[in-house]
PDB file of C-alpha atoms and ligand atoms in Angstrom:
ATOM      1  CA  UNK W   1      -9.037  -6.541  23.198  1.00  0.00           C
ATOM      2  CA  UNK W   2      -8.343  -3.905  20.781  1.00  0.00           C
ATOM      3  CA  UNK W   3     -10.393  -4.436  16.958  1.00  0.00           C
ATOM      4  CA  UNK W   4      -9.358  -2.957  13.597  1.00  0.00           C
ATOM      5  CA  UNK W   5     -11.757  -3.226  10.860  1.00  0.00           C
ATOM      6  CA  UNK W   6     -10.944  -2.528   7.015  1.00  0.00           C
ATOM      7  CA  UNK W   7     -13.759  -2.389   4.833  1.00  0.00           C
ATOM      8  CA  UNK W   8     -13.447  -2.359   1.075  1.00  0.00           C
ATOM      9  CA  UNK W   9     -16.498  -0.242  -0.705  1.00  0.00           C
ATOM     10  CA  UNK W  10     -15.552  -0.639  -3.792  1.00  0.00           C
ATOM     11  CA  UNK W  11     -18.427   1.455  -4.808  1.00  0.00           C
ATOM     12  CA  UNK W  12     -17.929   4.185  -1.837  1.00  0.00           C
ATOM     13  CA  UNK W  13     -17.930   7.587  -2.951  1.00  0.00           C
ATOM     14  CA  UNK W  14     -14.613   9.244  -2.693  1.00  0.00           C
ATOM     15  CA  UNK W  15     -15.754  12.658  -2.529  1.00  0.00           C
ATOM     16  CA  UNK W  16     -18.706  14.229  -0.649  1.00  0.00           C
ATOM     17  CA  UNK W  17     -21.724  14.124  -3.538  1.00  0.00           C
ATOM     18  CA  UNK W  18     -24.016  11.455  -2.106  1.00  0.00           C
ATOM     19  CA  UNK W  19     -27.365  12.397  -1.216  1.00  0.00           C
ATOM     20  CA  UNK W  20     -28.399  12.104   2.594  1.00  0.00           C
ATOM     21  CA  UNK W  21     -31.465  11.967   1.815  1.00  0.00           C
ATOM     22  CA  UNK W  22     -31.343   8.990   0.002  1.00  0.00           C
ATOM     23  CA  UNK W  23     -28.375   6.622   0.954  1.00  0.00           C
ATOM     24  CA  UNK W  24     -29.603   3.713  -0.165  1.00  0.00           C
ATOM     25  CA  UNK W  25     -31.224   4.893  -3.453  1.00  0.00           C
ATOM     26  CA  UNK W  26     -27.675   7.104  -4.483  1.00  0.00           C
ATOM     27  CA  UNK W  27     -24.955   5.364  -5.821  1.00  0.00           C
ATOM     28  CA  UNK W  28     -22.261   4.444  -3.518  1.00  0.00           C
ATOM     29  CA  UNK W  29     -24.473   1.948  -1.151  1.00  0.00           C
ATOM     30  CA  UNK W  30     -23.184   4.841   1.303  1.00  0.00           C
ATOM     31  CA  UNK W  31     -25.914   2.622   3.637  1.00  0.00           C
ATOM     32  CA  UNK W  32     -24.120  -0.453   4.205  1.00  0.00           C
ATOM     33  CA  UNK W  33     -21.242   1.718   4.611  1.00  0.00           C
ATOM     34  CA  UNK W  34     -22.861   4.019   7.807  1.00  0.00           C
ATOM     35  CA  UNK W  35     -24.264   0.709   9.273  1.00  0.00           C
ATOM     36  CA  UNK W  36     -20.623  -0.572   9.250  1.00  0.00           C
ATOM     37  CA  UNK W  37     -19.604   2.786  11.520  1.00  0.00           C
ATOM     38  CA  UNK W  38     -22.381   2.099  13.986  1.00  0.00           C
ATOM     39  CA  UNK W  39     -21.321  -1.169  14.403  1.00  0.00           C
ATOM     40  CA  UNK W  40     -17.903  -0.768  14.681  1.00  0.00           C
ATOM     41  CA  UNK W  41     -17.793   2.392  17.224  1.00  0.00           C
ATOM     42  CA  UNK W  42     -21.161   3.069  18.481  1.00  0.00           C
ATOM     43  CA  UNK W  43     -22.139   1.957  22.056  1.00  0.00           C
ATOM     44  CA  UNK W  44     -24.936   3.453  24.571  1.00  0.00           C
ATOM     45  CA  UNK W  45     -21.668   4.525  26.755  1.00  0.00           C
ATOM     46  CA  UNK W  46     -20.009   6.476  23.898  1.00  0.00           C
ATOM     47  CA  UNK W  47     -17.075   5.556  21.093  1.00  0.00           C
ATOM     48  CA  UNK W  48     -16.112   2.377  21.594  1.00  0.00           C
ATOM     49  CA  UNK W  49     -12.494   2.697  22.709  1.00  0.00           C
ATOM     50  CA  UNK W  50     -11.114  -0.197  21.821  1.00  0.00           C
ATOM     51  CA  UNK W  51     -12.279  -0.047  18.249  1.00  0.00           C
ATOM     52  CA  UNK W  52     -11.073   1.686  15.155  1.00  0.00           C
ATOM     53  CA  UNK W  53     -12.801   1.342  11.265  1.00  0.00           C
ATOM     54  CA  UNK W  54     -10.720   1.991   7.730  1.00  0.00           C
ATOM     55  CA  UNK W  55     -13.329   3.036   5.300  1.00  0.00           C
ATOM     56  CA  UNK W  56     -11.350   2.406   2.045  1.00  0.00           C
ATOM     57  CA  UNK W  57     -13.229   4.218  -0.485  1.00  0.00           C
ATOM     58  CA  UNK W  58     -12.921   3.185  -4.129  1.00  0.00           C
ATOM     59  CA  UNK W  59     -16.039   4.889  -5.939  1.00  0.00           C
ATOM     60  CA  UNK W  60     -16.056   7.289  -8.414  1.00  0.00           C
ATOM     61  CA  UNK W  61     -15.122  10.790  -8.326  1.00  0.00           C
ATOM     62  CA  UNK W  62     -11.331  10.384  -7.346  1.00  0.00           C
ATOM     63  CA  UNK W  63     -10.534   7.418  -5.588  1.00  0.00           C
ATOM     64  CA  UNK W  64      -8.938   6.015  -3.326  1.00  0.00           C
ATOM     65  CA  UNK W  65      -9.677   7.645  -0.301  1.00  0.00           C
ATOM     66  CA  UNK W  66      -9.595   6.483   3.279  1.00  0.00           C
ATOM     67  CA  UNK W  67     -11.577   7.354   6.130  1.00  0.00           C
ATOM     68  CA  UNK W  68      -9.999   6.303   9.559  1.00  0.00           C
ATOM     69  CA  UNK W  69     -12.478   6.604  12.776  1.00  0.00           C
ATOM     70  CA  UNK W  70     -10.311   5.859  15.938  1.00  0.00           C
ATOM     71  CA  UNK W  71     -13.012   4.927  19.099  1.00  0.00           C
ATOM     72  CA  UNK W  72     -10.014   6.505  21.197  1.00  0.00           C
ATOM     73  CA  UNK W  73     -10.172   9.642  20.337  1.00  0.00           C
ATOM     74  CA  UNK W  74     -13.919  10.178  18.744  1.00  0.00           C
ATOM     75  CA  UNK W  75     -15.626  12.334  21.287  1.00  0.00           C
ATOM     76  CA  UNK W  76     -19.222  10.893  19.534  1.00  0.00           C
ATOM     77  CA  UNK W  77     -20.728   8.289  16.941  1.00  0.00           C
ATOM     78  CA  UNK W  78     -23.827   9.082  15.912  1.00  0.00           C
ATOM     79  CA  UNK W  79     -26.426   6.225  16.058  1.00  0.00           C
ATOM     80  CA  UNK W  80     -28.611   6.533  13.053  1.00  0.00           C
ATOM     81  CA  UNK W  81     -27.686   5.968   9.521  1.00  0.00           C
ATOM     82  CA  UNK W  82     -28.039  10.015   8.538  1.00  0.00           C
ATOM     83  CA  UNK W  83     -26.138  10.663  11.058  1.00  0.00           C
ATOM     84  CA  UNK W  84     -23.156   8.507  10.555  1.00  0.00           C
ATOM     85  CA  UNK W  85     -23.700   9.071   6.876  1.00  0.00           C
ATOM     86  CA  UNK W  86     -23.621  12.453   7.474  1.00  0.00           C
ATOM     87  CA  UNK W  87     -19.985  12.417   9.738  1.00  0.00           C
ATOM     88  CA  UNK W  88     -18.941  10.865   6.338  1.00  0.00           C
ATOM     89  CA  UNK W  89     -19.984  13.613   3.950  1.00  0.00           C
ATOM     90  CA  UNK W  90     -18.384  15.836   6.174  1.00  0.00           C
ATOM     91  CA  UNK W  91     -14.646  14.384   6.619  1.00  0.00           C
ATOM     92  CA  UNK W  92     -14.803  13.872   2.547  1.00  0.00           C
ATOM     93  CA  UNK W  93     -15.721  17.526   2.797  1.00  0.00           C
ATOM     94  CA  UNK W  94     -12.742  18.906   4.717  1.00  0.00           C
ATOM     95  CA  UNK W  95     -14.175  19.189   7.916  1.00  0.00           C
ATOM     96  CA  UNK W  96     -12.151  18.290  10.476  1.00  0.00           C
ATOM     97  CA  UNK W  97     -14.187  15.988  13.265  1.00  0.00           C
ATOM     98  CA  UNK W  98     -11.902  14.578  16.515  1.00  0.00           C
ATOM     99  CA  UNK W  99     -10.992  10.926  15.677  1.00  0.00           C
ATOM    100  CA  UNK W 100     -11.611  11.381  12.036  1.00  0.00           C
ATOM    101  CA  UNK W 101      -9.179  11.321   9.280  1.00  0.00           C
ATOM    102  CA  UNK W 102      -9.214  11.733   5.727  1.00  0.00           C
ATOM    103  CA  UNK W 103      -6.283   9.785   3.658  1.00  0.00           C
ATOM    104  CA  UNK W 104      -5.557   9.195   0.130  1.00  0.00           C
ATOM    105  CA  UNK W 105      -4.418   5.106   0.165  1.00  0.00           C
ATOM    106  CA  UNK W 106      -4.680   2.360  -1.562  1.00  0.00           C
ATOM    107  CA  UNK W 107      -6.129  -1.059   0.106  1.00  0.00           C
ATOM    108  CA  UNK W 108      -2.887  -2.409  -0.448  1.00  0.00           C
ATOM    109  CA  UNK W 109      -1.117   0.647   1.442  1.00  0.00           C
ATOM    110  CA  UNK W 110      -3.608   0.450   4.053  1.00  0.00           C
ATOM    111  CA  UNK W 111      -2.990  -3.840   4.696  1.00  0.00           C
ATOM    112  CA  UNK W 112       0.548  -3.013   4.566  1.00  0.00           C
ATOM    113  CA  UNK W 113       0.057  -0.423   7.147  1.00  0.00           C
ATOM    114  CA  UNK W 114      -2.070  -2.662   9.523  1.00  0.00           C
ATOM    115  CA  UNK W 115       1.391  -5.333   9.209  1.00  0.00           C
ATOM    116  CA  UNK W 116       3.474  -2.580  10.170  1.00  0.00           C
ATOM    117  CA  UNK W 117       1.285  -2.016  13.418  1.00  0.00           C
ATOM    118  CA  UNK W 118       2.127  -5.678  13.824  1.00  0.00           C
ATOM    119  CA  UNK W 119      -1.541  -6.761  13.819  1.00  0.00           C
ATOM    120  CA  UNK W 120      -2.629 -10.671  13.031  1.00  0.00           C
ATOM    121  CA  UNK W 121      -4.594  -9.769   9.765  1.00  0.00           C
ATOM    122  CA  UNK W 122      -7.802 -11.966   9.910  1.00  0.00           C
ATOM    123  CA  UNK W 123     -10.128 -11.732   6.315  1.00  0.00           C
ATOM    124  CA  UNK W 124     -13.724 -12.621   7.438  1.00  0.00           C
ATOM    125  CA  UNK W 125     -15.139 -14.811   4.927  1.00  0.00           C
ATOM    126  CA  UNK W 126     -18.151 -17.217   4.810  1.00  0.00           C
ATOM    127  CA  UNK W 127     -15.932 -20.340   4.208  1.00  0.00           C
ATOM    128  CA  UNK W 128     -13.555 -19.448   6.661  1.00  0.00           C
ATOM    129  CA  UNK W 129     -12.362 -21.684   9.398  1.00  0.00           C
ATOM    130  CA  UNK W 130     -15.016 -21.439  12.048  1.00  0.00           C
ATOM    131  CA  UNK W 131     -14.661 -18.212  14.125  1.00  0.00           C
ATOM    132  CA  UNK W 132     -15.039 -20.112  17.708  1.00  0.00           C
ATOM    133  CA  UNK W 133     -11.514 -22.080  16.941  1.00  0.00           C
ATOM    134  CA  UNK W 134      -9.487 -19.665  16.085  1.00  0.00           C
ATOM    135  CA  UNK W 135      -7.314 -17.773  18.914  1.00  0.00           C
ATOM    136  CA  UNK W 136      -7.620 -13.949  18.583  1.00  0.00           C
ATOM    137  CA  UNK W 137      -4.586 -12.056  19.695  1.00  0.00           C
ATOM    138  CA  UNK W 138      -4.990  -8.729  22.300  1.00  0.00           C
ATOM    139  CA  UNK W 139      -4.953  -6.995  19.217  1.00  0.00           C
ATOM    140  CA  UNK W 140      -6.411  -8.001  15.630  1.00  0.00           C
ATOM    141  CA  UNK W 141      -7.340  -6.829  12.285  1.00  0.00           C
ATOM    142  CA  UNK W 142     -10.572  -7.683  10.512  1.00  0.00           C
ATOM    143  CA  UNK W 143     -10.722  -6.988   6.907  1.00  0.00           C
ATOM    144  CA  UNK W 144     -14.381  -7.066   4.835  1.00  0.00           C
ATOM    145  CA  UNK W 145     -15.864  -6.908   1.256  1.00  0.00           C
ATOM    146  CA  UNK W 146     -18.619  -5.094   0.850  1.00  0.00           C
ATOM    147  CA  UNK W 147     -22.074  -5.885  -1.060  1.00  0.00           C
ATOM    148  CA  UNK W 148     -19.901  -7.595  -3.942  1.00  0.00           C
ATOM    149  CA  UNK W 149     -17.289  -9.164  -1.436  1.00  0.00           C
ATOM    150  CA  UNK W 150     -13.328  -9.094  -2.001  1.00  0.00           C
ATOM    151  CA  UNK W 151     -11.966  -9.107  -5.852  1.00  0.00           C
ATOM    152  CA  UNK W 152      -9.693 -11.916  -6.566  1.00  0.00           C
ATOM    153  CA  UNK W 153      -6.526  -9.522  -6.390  1.00  0.00           C
ATOM    154  CA  UNK W 154      -7.319  -7.994  -3.089  1.00  0.00           C
ATOM    155  CA  UNK W 155      -7.899 -11.568  -1.912  1.00  0.00           C
ATOM    156  CA  UNK W 156      -4.508 -13.043  -3.540  1.00  0.00           C
ATOM    157  CA  UNK W 157      -2.427  -9.993  -1.565  1.00  0.00           C
ATOM    158  CA  UNK W 158      -4.418 -11.512   1.671  1.00  0.00           C
ATOM    159  CA  UNK W 159      -3.540 -14.652   1.021  1.00  0.00           C
ATOM    160  CA  UNK W 160      -0.188 -13.833  -0.551  1.00  0.00           C
ATOM    161  CA  UNK W 161       0.370 -11.794   3.704  1.00  0.00           C
ATOM    162  CA  UNK W 162      -1.110 -15.391   5.065  1.00  0.00           C
ATOM    163  CA  UNK W 163      -4.083 -13.772   6.773  1.00  0.00           C
ATOM    164  CA  UNK W 164      -6.102 -16.485   8.275  1.00  0.00           C
ATOM    165  CA  UNK W 165      -9.849 -16.173   6.535  1.00  0.00           C
ATOM    166  CA  UNK W 166     -12.039 -16.769   9.432  1.00  0.00           C
ATOM    167  CA  UNK W 167     -16.309 -17.777   9.097  1.00  0.00           C
ATOM    168  CA  UNK W 168     -19.274 -16.690  11.271  1.00  0.00           C
ATOM    169  CA  UNK W 169     -21.287 -18.734  10.306  1.00  0.00           C
ATOM    170  CA  UNK W 170     -22.517 -21.118   7.267  1.00  0.00           C
ATOM    171  CA  UNK W 171     -24.236 -17.770   6.060  1.00  0.00           C
ATOM    172  CA  UNK W 172     -23.181 -14.647   4.058  1.00  0.00           C
ATOM    173  CA  UNK W 173     -24.203 -11.950   6.403  1.00  0.00           C
ATOM    174  CA  UNK W 174     -24.288  -8.385   5.901  1.00  0.00           C
ATOM    175  CA  UNK W 175     -20.552  -6.863   6.524  1.00  0.00           C
ATOM    176  CA  UNK W 176     -22.114  -4.467   9.507  1.00  0.00           C
ATOM    177  CA  UNK W 177     -23.920  -7.533  11.229  1.00  0.00           C
ATOM    178  CA  UNK W 178     -20.295  -9.124  10.399  1.00  0.00           C
ATOM    179  CA  UNK W 179     -18.872  -6.421  12.664  1.00  0.00           C
ATOM    180  CA  UNK W 180     -21.328  -6.589  15.402  1.00  0.00           C
ATOM    181  CA  UNK W 181     -20.759 -10.195  15.390  1.00  0.00           C
ATOM    182  CA  UNK W 182     -17.038 -10.310  15.781  1.00  0.00           C
ATOM    183  CA  UNK W 183     -17.203  -7.171  18.456  1.00  0.00           C
ATOM    184  CA  UNK W 184     -19.506  -9.105  20.803  1.00  0.00           C
ATOM    185  CA  UNK W 185     -17.184 -12.548  20.357  1.00  0.00           C
ATOM    186  CA  UNK W 186     -14.435 -10.484  21.507  1.00  0.00           C
ATOM    187  CA  UNK W 187     -16.173  -8.704  23.978  1.00  0.00           C
ATOM    188  CA  UNK W 188     -17.237 -12.286  25.282  1.00  0.00           C
ATOM    189  CA  UNK W 189     -13.711 -13.582  25.372  1.00  0.00           C
ATOM    190  CA  UNK W 190     -12.422 -10.693  27.566  1.00  0.00           C
ATOM    191  CA  UNK W 191     -14.704 -11.136  29.885  1.00  0.00           C
ATOM    192  CA  UNK W 192     -13.435 -15.196  30.271  1.00  0.00           C
TER     193      UNK W 192
HETATM  194  C1  SAM Q   1     -22.302  -8.996   2.432  1.00  0.00           C
HETATM  195  S1  SAM Q   1     -21.143 -10.040   2.427  1.00  0.00           S
HETATM  196  C2  SAM Q   1     -21.144 -10.376   0.802  1.00  0.00           C
HETATM  197  C3  SAM Q   1     -21.866 -11.210  -0.160  1.00  0.00           C
HETATM  198  C4  SAM Q   1     -20.741 -11.100  -1.242  1.00  0.00           C
HETATM  199  N1  SAM Q   1     -22.144 -11.655  -2.350  1.00  0.00           N
HETATM  200  C5  SAM Q   1     -20.062 -12.655  -1.236  1.00  0.00           C
HETATM  201  O1  SAM Q   1     -19.972 -13.595  -1.701  1.00  0.00           O
HETATM  202  O2  SAM Q   1     -18.745 -12.211  -0.931  1.00  0.00           O
HETATM  203  C6  SAM Q   1     -19.981  -8.984   3.025  1.00  0.00           C
HETATM  204  C7  SAM Q   1     -18.585  -9.543   3.636  1.00  0.00           C
HETATM  205  O3  SAM Q   1     -19.329  -9.379   4.595  1.00  0.00           O
HETATM  206  C8  SAM Q   1     -18.149 -10.982   5.026  1.00  0.00           C
HETATM  207  N2  SAM Q   1     -18.882 -11.324   5.548  1.00  0.00           N
HETATM  208  C9  SAM Q   1     -20.483 -12.009   5.052  1.00  0.00           C
HETATM  209  N3  SAM Q   1     -20.700 -12.962   5.691  1.00  0.00           N
HETATM  210  C10 SAM Q   1     -20.038 -13.941   6.345  1.00  0.00           C
HETATM  211  C11 SAM Q   1     -19.782 -14.957   7.575  1.00  0.00           C
HETATM  212  N4  SAM Q   1     -20.388 -15.823   7.407  1.00  0.00           N
HETATM  213  N5  SAM Q   1     -17.991 -15.626   7.744  1.00  0.00           N
HETATM  214  C12 SAM Q   1     -17.408 -14.311   7.553  1.00  0.00           C
HETATM  215  N6  SAM Q   1     -17.778 -13.280   7.050  1.00  0.00           N
HETATM  216  C13 SAM Q   1     -18.959 -13.192   6.360  1.00  0.00           C
HETATM  217  C14 SAM Q   1     -17.599 -11.009   4.183  1.00  0.00           C
HETATM  218  O4  SAM Q   1     -16.028 -10.096   3.822  1.00  0.00           O
HETATM  219  C15 SAM Q   1     -17.985 -10.304   3.053  1.00  0.00           C
HETATM  220  O5  SAM Q   1     -17.542 -10.238   2.206  1.00  0.00           O
END
């Protein structure tokens, strides 16, 4: 089952100007973003070939920028936050990394492309429908907010597209934990 994750990082830096020495301390919440990269793509057996992560970086200095990590063609995925942040830093610096692509694309455009790829879109939301009652197809797209959640305009866009709101449990979890939960649930479904 293919999974495309999209994290809307409202403060994620849109240039390689964050400190790798203080991911949580410098603006942009690169620590959160780095954890999402690891959760979506890392496995001890190598990059998850069934997964893609798109980061929509909406923070200063020049948003929006998207960085997409395509597990099926990546050669390796770091397992440390600093390593994942360094990969993002390099991609934003224009360094070519197999399977990692930087583009100038808005959240709206990134979502539209998911639709064009015929991916059913699920919006991960604490108050959505219990994920265990939802039937996921062969391929699915999952949209997540950052520490602030999704803004009303983005929610409006997703509602307009009839993206189903799916809950992973009754607590607000970290975005990276949500990705791990989805990975686990789909892995278990696939094994049945
Ligand atoms: C740290 S949470 C955001 C918390 C934020 N204060 C809010 O109220 O939305 C980050 C993202 O993870 C996803 N998320 C968190 N808990 C969830 C849950 N129980 N079920 C589904 N998605 C969840 C949502 O997409 C959320 O925007």
